[in-house]
Short mmCIF file of C-alpha atoms and ligand atoms in Angstrom, two decimals:
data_model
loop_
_atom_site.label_atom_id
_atom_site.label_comp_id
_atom_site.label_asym_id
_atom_site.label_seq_id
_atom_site.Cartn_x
_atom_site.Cartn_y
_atom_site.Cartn_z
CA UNK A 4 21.94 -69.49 -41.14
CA UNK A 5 24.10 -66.98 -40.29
CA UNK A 6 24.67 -65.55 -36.62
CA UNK A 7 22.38 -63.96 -34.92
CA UNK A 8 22.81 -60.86 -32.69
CA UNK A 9 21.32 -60.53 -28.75
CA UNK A 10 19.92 -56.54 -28.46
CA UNK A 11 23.24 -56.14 -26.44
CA UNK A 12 25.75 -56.96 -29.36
CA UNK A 13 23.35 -55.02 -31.91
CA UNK A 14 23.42 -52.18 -29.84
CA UNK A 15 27.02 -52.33 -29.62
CA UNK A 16 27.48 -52.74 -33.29
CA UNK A 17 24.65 -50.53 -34.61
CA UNK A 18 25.42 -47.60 -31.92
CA UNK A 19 21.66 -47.31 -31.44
CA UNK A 20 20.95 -47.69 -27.65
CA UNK A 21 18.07 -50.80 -27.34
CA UNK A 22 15.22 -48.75 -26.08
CA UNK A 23 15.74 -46.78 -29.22
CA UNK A 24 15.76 -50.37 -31.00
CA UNK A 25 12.27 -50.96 -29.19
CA UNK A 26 11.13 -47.57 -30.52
CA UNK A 27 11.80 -48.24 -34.00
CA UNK A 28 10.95 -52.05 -34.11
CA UNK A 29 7.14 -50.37 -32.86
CA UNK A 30 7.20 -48.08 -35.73
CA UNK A 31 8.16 -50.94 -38.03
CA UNK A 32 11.93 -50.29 -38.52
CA UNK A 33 14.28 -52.23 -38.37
CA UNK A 34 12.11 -55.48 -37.07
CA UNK A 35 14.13 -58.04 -35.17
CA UNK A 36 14.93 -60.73 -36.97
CA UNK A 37 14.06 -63.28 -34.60
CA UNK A 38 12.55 -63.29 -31.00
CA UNK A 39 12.89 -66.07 -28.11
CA UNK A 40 9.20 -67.15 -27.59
CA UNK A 41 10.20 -68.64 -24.08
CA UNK A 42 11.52 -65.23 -23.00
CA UNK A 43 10.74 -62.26 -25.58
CA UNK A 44 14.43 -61.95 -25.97
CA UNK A 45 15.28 -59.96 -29.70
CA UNK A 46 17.85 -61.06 -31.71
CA UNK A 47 19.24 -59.24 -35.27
CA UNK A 48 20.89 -60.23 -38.28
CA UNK A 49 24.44 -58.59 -38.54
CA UNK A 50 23.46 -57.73 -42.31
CA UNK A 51 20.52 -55.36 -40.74
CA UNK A 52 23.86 -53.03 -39.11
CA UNK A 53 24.63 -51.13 -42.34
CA UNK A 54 20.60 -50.23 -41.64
CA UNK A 55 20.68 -49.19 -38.46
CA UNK A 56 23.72 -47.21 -38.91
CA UNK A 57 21.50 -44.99 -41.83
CA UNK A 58 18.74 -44.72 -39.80
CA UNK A 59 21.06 -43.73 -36.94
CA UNK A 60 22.35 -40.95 -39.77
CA UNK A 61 18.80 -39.46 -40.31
CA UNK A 62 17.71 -39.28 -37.00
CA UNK A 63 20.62 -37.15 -36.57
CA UNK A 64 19.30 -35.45 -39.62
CA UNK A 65 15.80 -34.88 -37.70
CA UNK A 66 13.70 -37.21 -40.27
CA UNK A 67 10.77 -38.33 -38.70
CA UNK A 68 10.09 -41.99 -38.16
CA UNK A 69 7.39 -42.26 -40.43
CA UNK A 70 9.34 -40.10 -43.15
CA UNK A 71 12.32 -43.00 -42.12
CA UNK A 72 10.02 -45.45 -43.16
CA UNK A 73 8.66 -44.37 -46.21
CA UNK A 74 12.66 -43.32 -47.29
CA UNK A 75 13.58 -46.87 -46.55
CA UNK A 76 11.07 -48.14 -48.83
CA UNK A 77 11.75 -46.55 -51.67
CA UNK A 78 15.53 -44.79 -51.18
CA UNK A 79 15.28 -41.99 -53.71
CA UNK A 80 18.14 -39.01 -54.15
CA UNK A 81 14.75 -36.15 -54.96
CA UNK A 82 13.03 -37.22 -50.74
CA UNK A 83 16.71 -36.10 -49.44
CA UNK A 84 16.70 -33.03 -51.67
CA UNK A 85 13.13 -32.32 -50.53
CA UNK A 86 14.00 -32.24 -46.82
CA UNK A 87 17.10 -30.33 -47.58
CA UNK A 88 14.99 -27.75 -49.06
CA UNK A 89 12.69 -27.61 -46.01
CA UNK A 90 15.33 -26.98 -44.09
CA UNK A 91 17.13 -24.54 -46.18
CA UNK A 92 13.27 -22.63 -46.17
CA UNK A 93 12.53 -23.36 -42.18
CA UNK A 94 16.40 -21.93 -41.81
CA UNK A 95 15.46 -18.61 -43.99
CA UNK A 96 12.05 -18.05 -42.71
CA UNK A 97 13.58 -18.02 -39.08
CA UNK A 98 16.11 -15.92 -40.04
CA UNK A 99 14.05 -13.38 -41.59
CA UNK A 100 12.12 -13.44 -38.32
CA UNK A 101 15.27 -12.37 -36.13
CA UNK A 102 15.94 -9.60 -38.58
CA UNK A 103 12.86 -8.43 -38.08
CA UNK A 104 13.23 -8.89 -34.52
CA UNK A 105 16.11 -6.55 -34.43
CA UNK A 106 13.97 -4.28 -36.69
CA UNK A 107 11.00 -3.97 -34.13
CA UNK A 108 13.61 -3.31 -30.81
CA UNK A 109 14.46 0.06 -32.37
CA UNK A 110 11.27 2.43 -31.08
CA UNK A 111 9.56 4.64 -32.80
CA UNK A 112 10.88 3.23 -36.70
CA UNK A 113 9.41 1.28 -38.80
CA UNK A 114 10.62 -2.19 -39.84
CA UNK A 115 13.14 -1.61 -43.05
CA UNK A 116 12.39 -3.52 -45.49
CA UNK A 117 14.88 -6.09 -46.17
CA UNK A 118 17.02 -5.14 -49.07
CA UNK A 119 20.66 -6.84 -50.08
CA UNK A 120 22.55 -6.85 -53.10
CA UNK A 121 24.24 -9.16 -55.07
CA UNK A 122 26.71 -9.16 -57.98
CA UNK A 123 26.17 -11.74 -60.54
CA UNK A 124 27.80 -13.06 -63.46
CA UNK A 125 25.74 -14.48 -66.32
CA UNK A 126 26.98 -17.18 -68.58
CA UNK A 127 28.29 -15.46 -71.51
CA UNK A 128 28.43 -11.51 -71.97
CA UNK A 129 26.15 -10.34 -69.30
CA UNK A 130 27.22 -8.93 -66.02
CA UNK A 131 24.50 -8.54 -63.87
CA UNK A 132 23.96 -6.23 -60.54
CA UNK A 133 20.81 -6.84 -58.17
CA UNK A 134 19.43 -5.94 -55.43
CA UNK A 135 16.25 -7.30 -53.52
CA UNK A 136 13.47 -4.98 -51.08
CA UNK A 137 10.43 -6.63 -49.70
CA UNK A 138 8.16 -4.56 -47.01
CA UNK A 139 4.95 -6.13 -45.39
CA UNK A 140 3.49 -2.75 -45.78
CA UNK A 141 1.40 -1.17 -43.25
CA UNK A 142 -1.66 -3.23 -43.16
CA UNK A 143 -1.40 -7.10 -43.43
CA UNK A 144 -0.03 -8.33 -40.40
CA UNK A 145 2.66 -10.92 -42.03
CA UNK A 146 4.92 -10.45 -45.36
CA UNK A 147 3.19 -13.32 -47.78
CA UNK A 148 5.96 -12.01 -50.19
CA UNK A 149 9.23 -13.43 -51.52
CA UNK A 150 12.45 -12.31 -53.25
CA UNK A 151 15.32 -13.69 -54.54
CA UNK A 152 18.43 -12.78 -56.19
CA UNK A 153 21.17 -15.42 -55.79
CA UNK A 154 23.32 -17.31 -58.19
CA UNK A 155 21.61 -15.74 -61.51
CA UNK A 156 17.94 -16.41 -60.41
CA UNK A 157 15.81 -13.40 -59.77
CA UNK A 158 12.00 -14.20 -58.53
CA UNK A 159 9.50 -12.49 -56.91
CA UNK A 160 6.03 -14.55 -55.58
CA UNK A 161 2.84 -13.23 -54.06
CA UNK A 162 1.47 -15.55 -51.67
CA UNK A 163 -2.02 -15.52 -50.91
CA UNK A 164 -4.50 -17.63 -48.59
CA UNK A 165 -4.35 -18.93 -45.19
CA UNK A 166 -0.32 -20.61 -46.32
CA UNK A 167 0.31 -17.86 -48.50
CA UNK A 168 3.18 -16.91 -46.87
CA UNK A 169 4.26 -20.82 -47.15
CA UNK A 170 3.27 -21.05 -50.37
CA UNK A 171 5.65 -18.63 -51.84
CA UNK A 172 8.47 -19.48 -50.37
CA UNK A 173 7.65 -23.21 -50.92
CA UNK A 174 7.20 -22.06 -55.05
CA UNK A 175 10.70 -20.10 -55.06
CA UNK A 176 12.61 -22.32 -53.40
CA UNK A 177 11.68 -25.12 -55.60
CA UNK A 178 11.45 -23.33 -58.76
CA UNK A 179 15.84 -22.34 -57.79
CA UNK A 180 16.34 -26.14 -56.33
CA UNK A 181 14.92 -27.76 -59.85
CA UNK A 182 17.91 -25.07 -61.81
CA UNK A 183 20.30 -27.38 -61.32
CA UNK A 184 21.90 -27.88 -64.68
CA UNK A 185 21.74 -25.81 -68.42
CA UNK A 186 19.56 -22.66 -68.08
CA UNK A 187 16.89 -22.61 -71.12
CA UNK A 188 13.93 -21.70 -71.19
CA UNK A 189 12.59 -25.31 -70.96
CA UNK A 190 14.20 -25.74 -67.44
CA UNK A 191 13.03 -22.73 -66.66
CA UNK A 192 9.29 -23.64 -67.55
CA UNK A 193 10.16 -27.09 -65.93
CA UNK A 194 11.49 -25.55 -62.87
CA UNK A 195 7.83 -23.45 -62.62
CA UNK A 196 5.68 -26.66 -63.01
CA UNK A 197 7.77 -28.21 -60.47
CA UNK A 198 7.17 -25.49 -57.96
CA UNK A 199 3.55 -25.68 -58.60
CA UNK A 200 3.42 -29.10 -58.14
CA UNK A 201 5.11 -29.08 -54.86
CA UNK A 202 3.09 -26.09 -53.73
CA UNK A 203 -0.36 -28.27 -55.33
CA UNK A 204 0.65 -31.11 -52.98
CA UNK A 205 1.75 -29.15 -49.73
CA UNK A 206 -1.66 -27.27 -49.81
CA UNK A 207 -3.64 -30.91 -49.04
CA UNK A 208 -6.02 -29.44 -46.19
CA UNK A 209 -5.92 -25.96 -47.57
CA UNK A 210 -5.92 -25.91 -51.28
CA UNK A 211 -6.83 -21.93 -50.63
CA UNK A 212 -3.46 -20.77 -50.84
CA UNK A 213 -1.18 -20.35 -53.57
CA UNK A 214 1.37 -17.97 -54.77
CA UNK A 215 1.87 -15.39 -58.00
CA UNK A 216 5.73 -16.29 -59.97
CA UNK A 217 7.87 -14.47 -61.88
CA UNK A 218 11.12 -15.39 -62.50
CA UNK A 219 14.23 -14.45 -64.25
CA UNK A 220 17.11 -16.34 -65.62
CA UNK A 221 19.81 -15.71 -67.75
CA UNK A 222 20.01 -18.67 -69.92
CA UNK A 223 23.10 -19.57 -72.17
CA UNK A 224 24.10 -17.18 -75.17
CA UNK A 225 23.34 -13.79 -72.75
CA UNK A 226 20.37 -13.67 -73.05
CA UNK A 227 17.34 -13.44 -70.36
CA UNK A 228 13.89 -15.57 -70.34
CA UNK A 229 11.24 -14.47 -67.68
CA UNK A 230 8.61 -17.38 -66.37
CA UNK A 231 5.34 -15.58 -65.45
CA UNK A 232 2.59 -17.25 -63.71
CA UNK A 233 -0.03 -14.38 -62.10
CA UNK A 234 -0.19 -10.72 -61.04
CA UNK A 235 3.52 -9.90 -60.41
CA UNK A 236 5.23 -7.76 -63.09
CA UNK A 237 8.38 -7.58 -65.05
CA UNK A 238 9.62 -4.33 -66.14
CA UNK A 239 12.17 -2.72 -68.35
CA UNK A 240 13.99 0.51 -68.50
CA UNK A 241 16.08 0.83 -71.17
CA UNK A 242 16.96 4.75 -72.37
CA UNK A 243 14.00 6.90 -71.00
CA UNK A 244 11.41 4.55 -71.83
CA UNK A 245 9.81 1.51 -69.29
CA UNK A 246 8.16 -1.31 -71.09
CA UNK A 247 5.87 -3.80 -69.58
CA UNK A 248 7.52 -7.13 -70.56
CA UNK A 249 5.05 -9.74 -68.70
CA UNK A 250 1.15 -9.55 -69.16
CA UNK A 251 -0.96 -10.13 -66.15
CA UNK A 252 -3.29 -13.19 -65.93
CA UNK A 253 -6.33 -11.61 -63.86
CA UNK A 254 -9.54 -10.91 -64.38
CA UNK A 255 -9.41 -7.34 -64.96
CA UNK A 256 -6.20 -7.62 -67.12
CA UNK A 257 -8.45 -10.12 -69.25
CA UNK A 258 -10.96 -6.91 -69.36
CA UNK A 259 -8.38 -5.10 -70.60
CA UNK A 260 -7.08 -6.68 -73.47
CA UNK A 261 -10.61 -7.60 -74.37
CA UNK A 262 -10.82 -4.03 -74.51
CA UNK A 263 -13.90 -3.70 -71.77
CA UNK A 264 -12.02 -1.69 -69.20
CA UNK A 265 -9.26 1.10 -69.29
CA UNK A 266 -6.11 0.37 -67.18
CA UNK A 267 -7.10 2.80 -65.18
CA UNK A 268 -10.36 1.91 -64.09
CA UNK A 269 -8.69 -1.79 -63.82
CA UNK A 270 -6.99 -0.95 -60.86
CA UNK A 271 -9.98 -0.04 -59.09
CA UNK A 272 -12.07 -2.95 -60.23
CA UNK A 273 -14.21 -4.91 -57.43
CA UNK A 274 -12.47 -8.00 -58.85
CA UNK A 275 -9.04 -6.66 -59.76
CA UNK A 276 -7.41 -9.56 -57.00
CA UNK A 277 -8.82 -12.28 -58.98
CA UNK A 278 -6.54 -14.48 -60.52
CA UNK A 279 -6.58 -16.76 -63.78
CA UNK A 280 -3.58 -18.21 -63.42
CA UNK A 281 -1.45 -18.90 -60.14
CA UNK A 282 0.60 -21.55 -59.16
CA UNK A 283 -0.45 -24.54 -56.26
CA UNK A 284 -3.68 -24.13 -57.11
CA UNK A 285 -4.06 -27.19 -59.44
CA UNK A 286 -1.88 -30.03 -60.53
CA UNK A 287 -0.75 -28.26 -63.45
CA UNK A 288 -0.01 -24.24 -64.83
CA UNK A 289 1.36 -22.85 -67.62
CA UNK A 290 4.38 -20.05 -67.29
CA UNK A 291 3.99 -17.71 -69.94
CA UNK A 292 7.75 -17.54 -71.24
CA UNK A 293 9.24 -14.16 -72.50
CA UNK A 294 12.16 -13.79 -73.96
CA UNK A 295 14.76 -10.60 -72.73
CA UNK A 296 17.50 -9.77 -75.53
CA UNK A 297 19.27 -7.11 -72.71
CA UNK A 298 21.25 -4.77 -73.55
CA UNK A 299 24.22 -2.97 -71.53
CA UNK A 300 22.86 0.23 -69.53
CA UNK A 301 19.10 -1.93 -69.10
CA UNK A 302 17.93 -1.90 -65.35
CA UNK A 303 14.71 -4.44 -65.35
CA UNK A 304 12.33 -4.69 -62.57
CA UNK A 305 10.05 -7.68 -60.78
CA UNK A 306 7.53 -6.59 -58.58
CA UNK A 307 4.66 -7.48 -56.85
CA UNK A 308 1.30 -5.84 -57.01
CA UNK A 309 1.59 -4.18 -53.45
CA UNK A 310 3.71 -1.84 -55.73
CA UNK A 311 2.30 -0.86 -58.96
CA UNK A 312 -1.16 -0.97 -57.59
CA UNK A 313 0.01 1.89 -55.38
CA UNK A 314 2.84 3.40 -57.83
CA UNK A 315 1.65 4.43 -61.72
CA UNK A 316 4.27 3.40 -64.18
CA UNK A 317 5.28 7.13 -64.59
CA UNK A 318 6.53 7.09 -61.00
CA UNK A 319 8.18 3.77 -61.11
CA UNK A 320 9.72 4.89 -64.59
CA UNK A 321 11.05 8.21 -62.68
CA UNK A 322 12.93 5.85 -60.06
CA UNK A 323 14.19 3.97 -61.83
CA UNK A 324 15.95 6.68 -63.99
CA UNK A 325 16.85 8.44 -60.87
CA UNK A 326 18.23 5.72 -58.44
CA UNK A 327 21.82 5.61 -58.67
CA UNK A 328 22.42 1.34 -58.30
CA UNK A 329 19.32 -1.45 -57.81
CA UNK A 330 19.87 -1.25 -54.21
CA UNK A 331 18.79 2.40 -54.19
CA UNK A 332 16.22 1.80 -56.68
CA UNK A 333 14.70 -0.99 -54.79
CA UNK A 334 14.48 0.58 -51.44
CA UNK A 335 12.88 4.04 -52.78
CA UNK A 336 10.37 1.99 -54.85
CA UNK A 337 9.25 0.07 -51.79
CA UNK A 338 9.60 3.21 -49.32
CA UNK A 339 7.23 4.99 -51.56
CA UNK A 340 4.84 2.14 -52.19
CA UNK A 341 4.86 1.53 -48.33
CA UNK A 342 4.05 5.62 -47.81
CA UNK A 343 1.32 5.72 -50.70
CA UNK A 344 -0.71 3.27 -48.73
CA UNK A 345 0.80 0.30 -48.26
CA UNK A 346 -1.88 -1.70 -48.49
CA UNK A 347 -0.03 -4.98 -49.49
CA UNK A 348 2.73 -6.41 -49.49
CA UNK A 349 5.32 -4.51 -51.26
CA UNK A 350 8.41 -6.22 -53.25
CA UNK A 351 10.70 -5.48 -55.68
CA UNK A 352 14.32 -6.99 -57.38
CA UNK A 353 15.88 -4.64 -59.47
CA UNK A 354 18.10 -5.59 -61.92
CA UNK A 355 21.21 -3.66 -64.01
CA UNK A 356 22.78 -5.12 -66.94
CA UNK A 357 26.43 -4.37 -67.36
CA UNK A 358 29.12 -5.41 -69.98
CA UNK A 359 31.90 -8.11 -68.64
MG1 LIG B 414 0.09 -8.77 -53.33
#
């Protein structure tokens, strides 16, 4: 048998201090691997260090003891990516709170939206410029919105319920974390179904919630495919002329295309904010898949429907002719949504394809 360890040499060895020993061995880490009946004295196995020292590693990395527990049992690579992403969204979300912090300290304006730009390369051909704007509007008291427009991945989600505003950040971030390798269109539709899983199992005591998604990758050979699960939109400008590259999945879009309701009287209609299709609500969605051939001088848009249920394509079309870069394009379509009513939650990535 080999040599066993008093609390005191453990300790020493491990680096974990023994009432923290006593604190896991109650949560059912690291048991001792003997005890002195006579006295109640604990005693380890030196092969149980290498142990200690990981657990010593995620505490440091804020796991929970239960979470320890589970991670221990079954050691995978995708529950370490998982609480990286949590992190990554509890970092984001708390930054976006302190901008909007700043935002609310200057009287008498009202909070910007958020808009940035980025300058992205896509794999072959197609140089891409972008530029992100969300606005909670001027009625809902939180943002259940999300953008994105980082390394090639353009997304915009519409959270809705009690953990909408979870929701869509939970979908986005997961739907970019599961692009790790080759863009196609079947990561991209895996990418979705993973985001609506994770969503699906987060919502647990408040199934509720869920989120709209739409996003954009370019995908190998220059071209674009757009993943479309709910009310959100994809646009394209290209010349004079916008086209409507996503369909809808709601009730009244359904009484559109049936051909029971006009478009306009759709956006009116009592049940205009009911869904078909949205991810987290079940265990499994479909993303319809469309396919973007761009071309050089096309500026695309993603939006949510806090801005084309206040903005008629003519006006959105007339933007995005006039607006000199996606940045100003973004902005101005938000600002405008925001001042027709603002109603919603108002977001928008704009998108300009360039030649290399
Ligand atoms: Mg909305």
């Amino acid at each position: 048998m080999e040599e066993l360890l008093t609390i005191g040499e453990f300790s020493a060895r491990s680096g974990l201090s023994p009432k923290m020993l006593r604190a896991y061995a109650a949560a059912g880490l690291l048991t001792p691997a003997a005890v002195d009946r006579s006295n109640g004295y604990r005693y380890y196995a030196p092969a149980q260090v290498p142990e200690a020292e990981l657990i010593a590693v995620l505490r440091r990395g804020g796991v929970a003891l239960a979470d320890i527990a589970a991670f221990l049992r079954d050691p995978t690579p995708a529950r370490v990516a998982a609480w990286e992403r949590a992190l990554d969204a509890e970092y984001r979300s708390r930054r976006e709170a302190l901008t909007e912090v700043r935002a609310r300290m200057t009287p008498g304006t009202a909070a910007p939206p958020i808009t940035r730009t980025v300058q992205e390369k896509g794999p072959v051909m197609t140089n891409l410029t972008a530029a992100t704007a969300t606005d909670t509007g001027t009625v809902r008291p939180e943002n259940q919105d999300r953008v994105l427009a980082e390394d090639a991945i353009f997304a915009v989600a519409d959270g809705f319920g009690e953990q909408g505003r979870a929701a869509s950040r939970l979908a986005v971030d997961t739907m970019r974390a599961a692009l790790t390798g080759d863009r196609t269109r079947e990561t991209l539709a895996d990418a979705v179904r993973q985001a609506n899983r994770a969503v699906w199992r987060e919502g647990g005591e408040a199934p509720a919630s869920g989120t709209t998604l739409l996003a954009l990758v370019a995908v190998a050979g220059g071209g674009l495919v757009a993943a479309n699960v709910g009310d959100s939109r994809g646009y394209r400008l290209r010349g004079q002329q916008l086209t409507r590259v996503t369909a809808d999945h709601s009730v009244a879009a359904d009484l559109v295309r049936a051909g029971e309701l006009t478009e306009r009287d759709a956006r009116n209609h009592p049940r205009r904010s009911l869904l078909t299709r949205a991810v987290g609500v079940g265990p499994e969605v479909a993303a319809d898949l469309v396919e973007i051939v761009p071309q050089p001088g096309d500026r695309l848009l993603l939006c949510t429907d806090g801005l084309f249920n206040e903005l008629e394509d003519d006006r959105i079309a007339e933007v995005l002719r006039s607006a000199a870069d996606p940045e100003d394009a973004a902005s101005e379509l938000t600002r405008l949504a925001a001042s027709h009513g603002g109603g919603d939650n108002i977001s928008a990535v704009v998108i300009d394809v360039g030649v290399r």
